[in-house]
């Protein structure tokens, strides 16, 4: 009855924890996240049938666990019970008595190891806040393998069921440390004797005469997670209104892109018309002058890359040189006065060479017909300050 009631309560709380956790997502929930390690120790005594001298035994344990959600976790735990008999019988002797033996004069060694489940009922019912509360309560339950060894070598193996509460105080910059007090009752629910007089496996049972009470205190340290903290971080669900607004913005940008493509096509048509006009102009007699008679190539601030729009001007110069193999040109690169002189000089050289490289590599112009040089910074070529970031093309006499 006790076991059924506890399982029912544990299941209800677990469902509440799952419902609570499903409201949010959590960042920092990888396999190696939310692990902790801790030590504990305390005292234990038989639940019923105490002797004349009240018997208390010490124990020490190690716990290694992982929180799977902010409300539910699993751990491996082991405890060793000291065979102290100053105030009566040891836990190991009580185990012997449970199996019908009386070995008061026999020292015994008793230890347990098993799997422990924890429910953070504070988070289950009041929600997770992004880090542990200063104080919270855990419901714990676990199945343990226990072994009782007497001095003469008799070994008893058994299965224990632990039920208890952890009252936690969490502290540290990220609440990575916790100190807890843990009252619990531990039932010896089944066992197997390994000595020659064994009666074999004993059936599962829950009885206070086959149990002992325990009060431990412990400290846990939670390792850092992949999110940079020591705990789960809450990921709030997206607002549908925000999603709809983003979709509308995306659709608006797509429509703008279509309009921009139409404008680009219109400009391409204009370029084609200009090229045709250029071909018509090339039929006129050519005059060799020192002043620029070819389109200039303009650049962006601190750039020496020819943009697609400016590449059309290079194409015009290439067409003219192809139609007139006798022509030679001089390219002079300039930079506006921002920045150090050495940088501007280097930039002007790169701008002149960029035009030459395009004429040679893209249009097959003989490099011996082209002279390129950098002239450093200037603000005298054009009244518009930005236009001085330029490569000027001159036809040589």
Coordinates of C-alpha atoms in Angstrom, one line a residue:
X1 CA 0.0 0.0 0.0
X2 CA 2.8 2.4 0.9
X3 CA 4.7 1.6 -2.2
X4 CA 1.6 2.0 -4.4
X5 CA 0.8 5.4 -2.8
X6 CA 4.3 6.7 -3.3
X7 CA 4.5 5.6 -6.9
X8 CA 1.2 7.3 -7.6
X9 CA 2.3 10.5 -6.0
X10 CA 5.7 10.4 -7.8
X11 CA 4.0 9.8 -11.1
X12 CA 1.6 12.8 -10.6
X13 CA 4.5 15.1 -9.7
X14 CA 6.6 13.8 -12.7
X15 CA 3.7 14.6 -15.0
X16 CA 3.5 18.1 -13.5
X17 CA 7.2 18.5 -14.0
X18 CA 6.9 17.4 -17.7
X19 CA 4.0 19.8 -18.3
X20 CA 6.0 22.7 -16.7
X21 CA 9.1 21.9 -18.7
X22 CA 7.2 21.7 -22.0
X23 CA 6.2 25.3 -21.7
X24 CA 9.7 26.4 -22.5
X25 CA 12.8 25.2 -24.3
X26 CA 16.1 25.0 -22.5
X27 CA 19.6 25.9 -23.7
X28 CA 22.3 23.9 -22.2
X29 CA 20.8 20.4 -22.3
X30 CA 23.5 18.4 -24.1
X31 CA 24.8 15.1 -22.8
X32 CA 27.7 16.6 -20.9
X33 CA 25.6 19.5 -19.5
X34 CA 24.1 19.7 -16.0
X35 CA 26.3 17.0 -14.4
X36 CA 27.2 17.3 -10.7
X37 CA 29.2 15.5 -8.1
X38 CA 28.8 15.5 -4.3
X39 CA 29.6 13.9 -1.0
X40 CA 27.4 13.2 1.9
X41 CA 27.4 11.7 5.3
X42 CA 25.2 11.3 8.3
X43 CA 23.7 8.8 10.7
X44 CA 21.2 5.9 10.5
X45 CA 19.2 3.8 13.0
X46 CA 16.7 1.0 12.9
X47 CA 13.1 2.1 12.3
X48 CA 11.6 -0.3 14.9
X49 CA 12.5 -2.6 17.7
X50 CA 15.3 -0.5 19.1
X51 CA 17.4 -2.1 21.8
X52 CA 17.8 -0.7 25.3
X53 CA 20.7 1.4 24.0
X54 CA 19.6 3.7 21.2
X55 CA 21.8 2.6 18.2
X56 CA 23.1 5.2 15.7
X57 CA 25.6 4.4 13.0
X58 CA 27.6 6.8 10.8
X59 CA 27.9 6.6 7.0
X60 CA 29.6 8.4 4.1
X61 CA 28.7 8.5 0.5
X62 CA 29.5 9.8 -3.0
X63 CA 26.8 11.0 -5.5
X64 CA 27.3 11.6 -9.3
X65 CA 24.3 12.8 -11.2
X66 CA 22.8 14.7 -14.1
X67 CA 19.7 16.9 -14.3
X68 CA 17.8 15.9 -17.4
X69 CA 15.4 18.8 -17.0
X70 CA 15.2 21.6 -14.4
X71 CA 12.7 19.3 -12.5
X72 CA 14.0 15.8 -13.0
X73 CA 17.4 14.2 -12.6
X74 CA 19.1 10.8 -12.1
X75 CA 22.2 10.0 -10.1
X76 CA 24.5 7.1 -9.1
X77 CA 25.1 6.9 -5.4
X78 CA 27.1 4.8 -3.1
X79 CA 27.3 4.7 0.7
X80 CA 29.5 2.9 3.2
X81 CA 28.1 2.2 6.8
X82 CA 30.6 2.1 9.6
X83 CA 30.4 -0.8 12.0
X84 CA 30.4 1.4 15.1
X85 CA 28.8 -0.2 18.2
X86 CA 29.5 2.2 20.9
X87 CA 25.8 3.0 21.3
X88 CA 24.4 -0.4 20.4
X89 CA 24.3 -2.5 17.2
X90 CA 25.5 -1.6 13.7
X91 CA 23.4 -1.4 10.6
X92 CA 25.1 -4.5 9.4
X93 CA 24.0 -6.4 12.5
X94 CA 20.4 -5.3 11.9
X95 CA 20.7 -6.7 8.4
X96 CA 21.8 -10.0 9.9
X97 CA 18.8 -10.0 12.3
X98 CA 16.5 -9.4 9.4
X99 CA 17.7 -12.7 8.1
X100 CA 17.2 -14.5 11.4
X101 CA 20.8 -14.3 12.6
X102 CA 22.1 -12.8 15.9
X103 CA 25.8 -11.9 15.5
X104 CA 26.2 -9.2 18.2
X105 CA 29.8 -10.0 18.6
X106 CA 30.5 -10.1 14.9
X107 CA 31.9 -7.0 13.2
X108 CA 30.1 -6.4 9.9
X109 CA 30.7 -4.2 6.8
X110 CA 27.7 -2.8 4.9
X111 CA 27.6 -0.8 1.7
X112 CA 25.0 0.2 -0.9
X113 CA 25.2 1.4 -4.5
X114 CA 22.4 2.3 -6.8
X115 CA 20.4 4.6 -9.0
X116 CA 18.6 7.6 -7.5
X117 CA 15.8 9.7 -9.1
X118 CA 15.1 13.3 -8.0
X119 CA 12.1 15.5 -8.5
X120 CA 12.5 19.2 -7.8
X121 CA 9.0 19.9 -6.6
X122 CA 9.8 23.7 -6.3
X123 CA 10.3 23.8 -10.1
X124 CA 7.4 21.4 -10.7
X125 CA 4.8 23.6 -9.0
X126 CA 6.2 27.1 -9.2
X127 CA 8.2 27.0 -12.4
X128 CA 11.9 27.3 -13.3
X129 CA 13.3 30.8 -13.0
X130 CA 16.4 30.4 -15.1
X131 CA 18.6 29.3 -12.2
X132 CA 17.9 27.4 -9.0
X133 CA 16.1 29.1 -6.1
X134 CA 18.1 29.7 -3.0
X135 CA 16.0 27.1 -1.2
X136 CA 14.2 24.2 -2.9
X137 CA 12.9 20.8 -2.1
X138 CA 13.5 17.5 -3.9
X139 CA 11.6 14.3 -3.6
X140 CA 14.1 11.4 -4.0
X141 CA 13.6 7.7 -4.6
X142 CA 16.1 5.0 -5.6
X143 CA 16.9 1.3 -5.9
X144 CA 20.1 0.1 -4.4
X145 CA 22.2 -3.0 -4.3
X146 CA 23.4 -3.6 -0.7
X147 CA 26.0 -6.0 0.6
X148 CA 26.6 -7.0 4.2
X149 CA 29.9 -8.9 4.9
X150 CA 30.7 -10.3 8.3
X151 CA 34.1 -10.9 9.7
X152 CA 33.9 -14.7 9.1
X153 CA 33.2 -14.0 5.4
X154 CA 29.4 -14.5 5.3
X155 CA 28.0 -12.2 2.5
X156 CA 24.4 -11.1 2.2
X157 CA 23.3 -9.4 -1.0
X158 CA 20.0 -7.4 -1.0
X159 CA 17.9 -4.9 -2.8
X160 CA 17.0 -1.7 -1.0
X161 CA 14.5 1.0 -1.8
X162 CA 15.3 4.5 -0.6
X163 CA 12.6 7.2 -0.2
X164 CA 13.3 10.7 1.1
X165 CA 13.5 14.4 0.8
X166 CA 16.3 16.8 0.0
X167 CA 16.1 20.3 1.6
X168 CA 18.6 22.3 -0.5
X169 CA 20.3 25.6 0.0
X170 CA 21.8 26.8 -3.3
X171 CA 24.6 29.3 -3.5
X172 CA 27.5 30.6 -5.6
X173 CA 27.7 33.1 -8.4
X174 CA 25.6 30.9 -10.7
X175 CA 24.1 28.8 -7.8
X176 CA 26.5 26.0 -8.8
X177 CA 26.9 24.9 -5.2
X178 CA 24.2 23.3 -3.0
X179 CA 24.2 22.1 0.6
X180 CA 21.3 19.8 1.6
X181 CA 19.8 17.9 4.5
X182 CA 18.3 14.5 3.5
X183 CA 15.9 12.6 5.8
X184 CA 15.1 9.2 4.3
X185 CA 13.8 5.7 5.1
X186 CA 15.5 2.7 3.5
X187 CA 13.6 -0.5 3.0
X188 CA 15.4 -3.9 2.6
X189 CA 12.8 -5.2 0.1
X190 CA 14.5 -8.4 -1.1
X191 CA 17.7 -10.3 -0.5
X192 CA 19.9 -13.3 -1.4
X193 CA 22.3 -15.0 1.1
X194 CA 25.6 -16.3 -0.4
X195 CA 26.6 -18.5 2.6
X196 CA 26.1 -22.3 2.6
X197 CA 23.0 -22.0 4.8
X198 CA 21.2 -19.6 2.4
X199 CA 17.5 -19.9 2.0
X200 CA 17.8 -18.4 -1.5
X201 CA 16.0 -15.3 -2.9
X202 CA 13.5 -13.7 -0.5
X203 CA 10.4 -12.2 -2.0
X204 CA 9.9 -8.5 -2.3
X205 CA 8.3 -6.9 0.8
X206 CA 7.9 -3.5 2.4
X207 CA 7.9 -3.7 6.2
X208 CA 9.1 -1.2 8.9
X209 CA 10.9 -4.1 10.7
X210 CA 13.1 -4.5 7.6
X211 CA 14.0 -0.8 7.3
X212 CA 16.2 1.9 8.9
X213 CA 16.0 5.6 9.1
X214 CA 18.7 7.9 7.9
X215 CA 19.6 11.6 8.1
X216 CA 22.4 12.8 5.9
X217 CA 23.9 16.1 5.0
X218 CA 25.8 16.7 1.8
X219 CA 27.2 19.2 -0.7
X220 CA 27.0 19.1 -4.5
X221 CA 28.9 21.0 -7.2
X222 CA 27.3 21.4 -10.6
X223 CA 29.8 21.7 -13.6
X224 CA 29.7 24.4 -16.2
X225 CA 27.4 23.7 -19.2
X226 CA 27.7 24.5 -22.9
X227 CA 25.8 27.7 -22.5
X228 CA 28.5 29.2 -20.3
X229 CA 26.6 29.0 -17.0
X230 CA 26.1 26.1 -14.6
X231 CA 22.3 25.7 -15.2
X232 CA 19.7 25.5 -17.8
X233 CA 18.9 28.7 -19.6
X234 CA 15.2 29.3 -20.6
X235 CA 14.5 29.7 -24.4
X236 CA 11.3 31.6 -24.7
X237 CA 8.9 30.4 -27.5
X238 CA 8.7 32.7 -30.5
X239 CA 5.8 35.2 -30.7
X240 CA 3.6 34.3 -33.7
X241 CA 3.0 38.0 -34.3
X242 CA 6.7 38.6 -34.6
X243 CA 7.0 35.6 -37.0
X244 CA 4.2 37.0 -39.2
X245 CA 5.8 40.5 -39.2
X246 CA 9.2 38.9 -40.3
X247 CA 7.4 37.0 -43.1
X248 CA 5.8 40.2 -44.3
X249 CA 9.1 42.0 -44.3
X250 CA 10.7 39.1 -46.3
X251 CA 7.9 39.3 -48.8
X252 CA 8.3 43.0 -49.1
X253 CA 12.1 42.6 -49.7
X254 CA 11.4 40.0 -52.4
X255 CA 9.0 42.4 -54.2
X256 CA 11.7 45.1 -53.9
X257 CA 14.2 42.7 -55.4
X258 CA 11.9 42.1 -58.4
X259 CA 11.6 45.9 -58.9
X260 CA 15.4 46.3 -58.6
X261 CA 15.9 43.6 -61.2
X262 CA 13.6 45.5 -63.6
X263 CA 15.5 48.7 -63.0
X264 CA 18.8 46.8 -63.6
X265 CA 17.5 45.5 -66.9
X266 CA 16.4 49.0 -67.9
X267 CA 19.9 50.3 -67.2
X268 CA 21.4 47.5 -69.2
X269 CA 19.3 48.5 -72.2
X270 CA 20.5 52.1 -71.8
X271 CA 24.1 50.8 -71.7
X272 CA 23.5 48.9 -75.0
X273 CA 22.1 52.1 -76.6
X274 CA 25.2 54.0 -75.4
X275 CA 27.5 51.4 -76.9
X276 CA 25.7 51.7 -80.2
X277 CA 26.0 55.4 -80.0
X278 CA 29.7 54.9 -79.3
X279 CA 30.1 52.8 -82.3
X280 CA 28.5 55.5 -84.4
X281 CA 30.9 58.1 -82.9
X282 CA 33.9 56.0 -83.7
X283 CA 33.3 56.5 -87.3
X284 CA 34.2 60.2 -86.9
X285 CA 37.9 61.3 -87.3
X286 CA 39.9 60.7 -84.1
X287 CA 41.8 63.6 -82.6
X288 CA 44.8 62.9 -80.4
X289 CA 45.0 65.3 -77.4
X290 CA 46.6 65.4 -74.0
X291 CA 43.4 65.9 -72.2
X292 CA 41.3 62.9 -71.2
X293 CA 39.2 61.7 -74.1
X294 CA 38.2 58.4 -72.6
X295 CA 35.7 57.8 -69.7
X296 CA 37.3 57.8 -66.2
X297 CA 36.9 54.9 -63.8
X298 CA 35.6 55.9 -60.3
X299 CA 36.2 54.0 -57.1
X300 CA 34.6 53.6 -53.7
X301 CA 36.4 54.9 -50.6
X302 CA 39.6 53.0 -49.9
X303 CA 38.7 50.5 -52.7
X304 CA 40.6 49.4 -55.8
X305 CA 37.9 47.0 -57.1
X306 CA 36.2 48.0 -60.3
X307 CA 32.4 47.9 -59.8
X308 CA 30.1 46.5 -62.6
X309 CA 28.9 50.0 -63.4
X310 CA 32.5 51.4 -63.8
X311 CA 33.5 48.3 -65.8
X312 CA 31.4 49.7 -68.6
X313 CA 33.8 52.6 -68.9
X314 CA 36.7 50.2 -69.2
X315 CA 34.8 48.4 -71.9
X316 CA 34.4 51.6 -73.8
X317 CA 38.2 52.2 -73.7
X318 CA 38.8 48.6 -74.7
X319 CA 36.5 48.9 -77.7
X320 CA 38.2 52.1 -78.8
X321 CA 41.7 50.4 -78.6
X322 CA 40.4 47.4 -80.5
X323 CA 39.1 49.6 -83.3
X324 CA 42.3 51.6 -83.4
X325 CA 45.3 49.3 -82.9
X326 CA 47.7 52.3 -83.3
X327 CA 46.4 53.9 -80.1
X328 CA 48.3 53.9 -76.8
X329 CA 46.9 55.0 -73.5
X330 CA 48.2 56.3 -70.2
X331 CA 46.3 55.4 -67.0
X332 CA 46.8 57.6 -63.9
X333 CA 45.4 56.5 -60.6
X334 CA 44.4 58.9 -57.8
X335 CA 43.1 58.8 -54.2
X336 CA 41.2 61.4 -52.2
X337 CA 43.3 62.9 -49.3
X338 CA 41.9 60.7 -46.5
X339 CA 44.5 58.6 -44.7
X340 CA 48.3 58.5 -44.7
X341 CA 50.3 59.4 -47.8
X342 CA 51.9 56.0 -48.2
X343 CA 48.5 54.3 -48.1
X344 CA 47.1 56.8 -50.7
X345 CA 50.1 56.2 -53.0
X346 CA 49.7 52.5 -52.8
X347 CA 46.0 52.8 -53.4
X348 CA 46.4 55.0 -56.5
X349 CA 48.9 52.5 -58.0
X350 CA 46.4 49.6 -57.4
X351 CA 43.6 51.6 -59.0
X352 CA 45.6 52.3 -62.2
X353 CA 46.8 48.7 -62.4
X354 CA 43.2 47.4 -61.9
X355 CA 42.2 49.2 -65.1
X356 CA 45.2 47.9 -67.0
X357 CA 44.7 44.4 -65.8
X358 CA 41.1 44.4 -67.0
X359 CA 42.0 45.7 -70.4
X360 CA 44.8 43.1 -70.8
X361 CA 43.1 40.1 -69.3
X362 CA 39.5 40.6 -70.2
X363 CA 39.8 42.3 -73.6
X364 CA 43.2 41.1 -74.8
X365 CA 44.8 44.5 -75.2
X366 CA 48.6 44.3 -75.7
X367 CA 50.1 45.5 -72.3
X368 CA 52.8 47.3 -74.3
X369 CA 50.1 49.8 -75.4
X370 CA 49.3 50.7 -71.8
X371 CA 51.2 52.7 -69.2
X372 CA 49.8 52.7 -65.6
X373 CA 51.1 54.8 -62.7
X374 CA 49.8 55.9 -59.3
X375 CA 49.8 59.7 -58.6
X376 CA 48.9 59.6 -54.9
X377 CA 46.2 61.8 -53.3
X378 CA 44.5 64.8 -54.9
X379 CA 41.3 66.9 -54.5
X380 CA 41.9 69.1 -57.6
X381 CA 40.7 66.9 -60.4
X382 CA 37.0 67.3 -59.6
X383 CA 34.9 69.8 -57.6
X384 CA 32.9 66.8 -56.2
X385 CA 35.3 65.6 -53.5
X386 CA 34.4 61.9 -53.9
X387 CA 35.1 61.9 -57.7
X388 CA 38.9 62.3 -56.9
X389 CA 38.9 58.5 -56.1
X390 CA 39.6 57.8 -59.8
X391 CA 41.7 56.3 -62.6
X392 CA 42.0 58.8 -65.5
X393 CA 42.6 57.4 -69.0
X394 CA 44.6 59.5 -71.5
X395 CA 45.4 58.9 -75.2
X396 CA 49.1 59.3 -75.8
X397 CA 50.3 61.3 -78.9

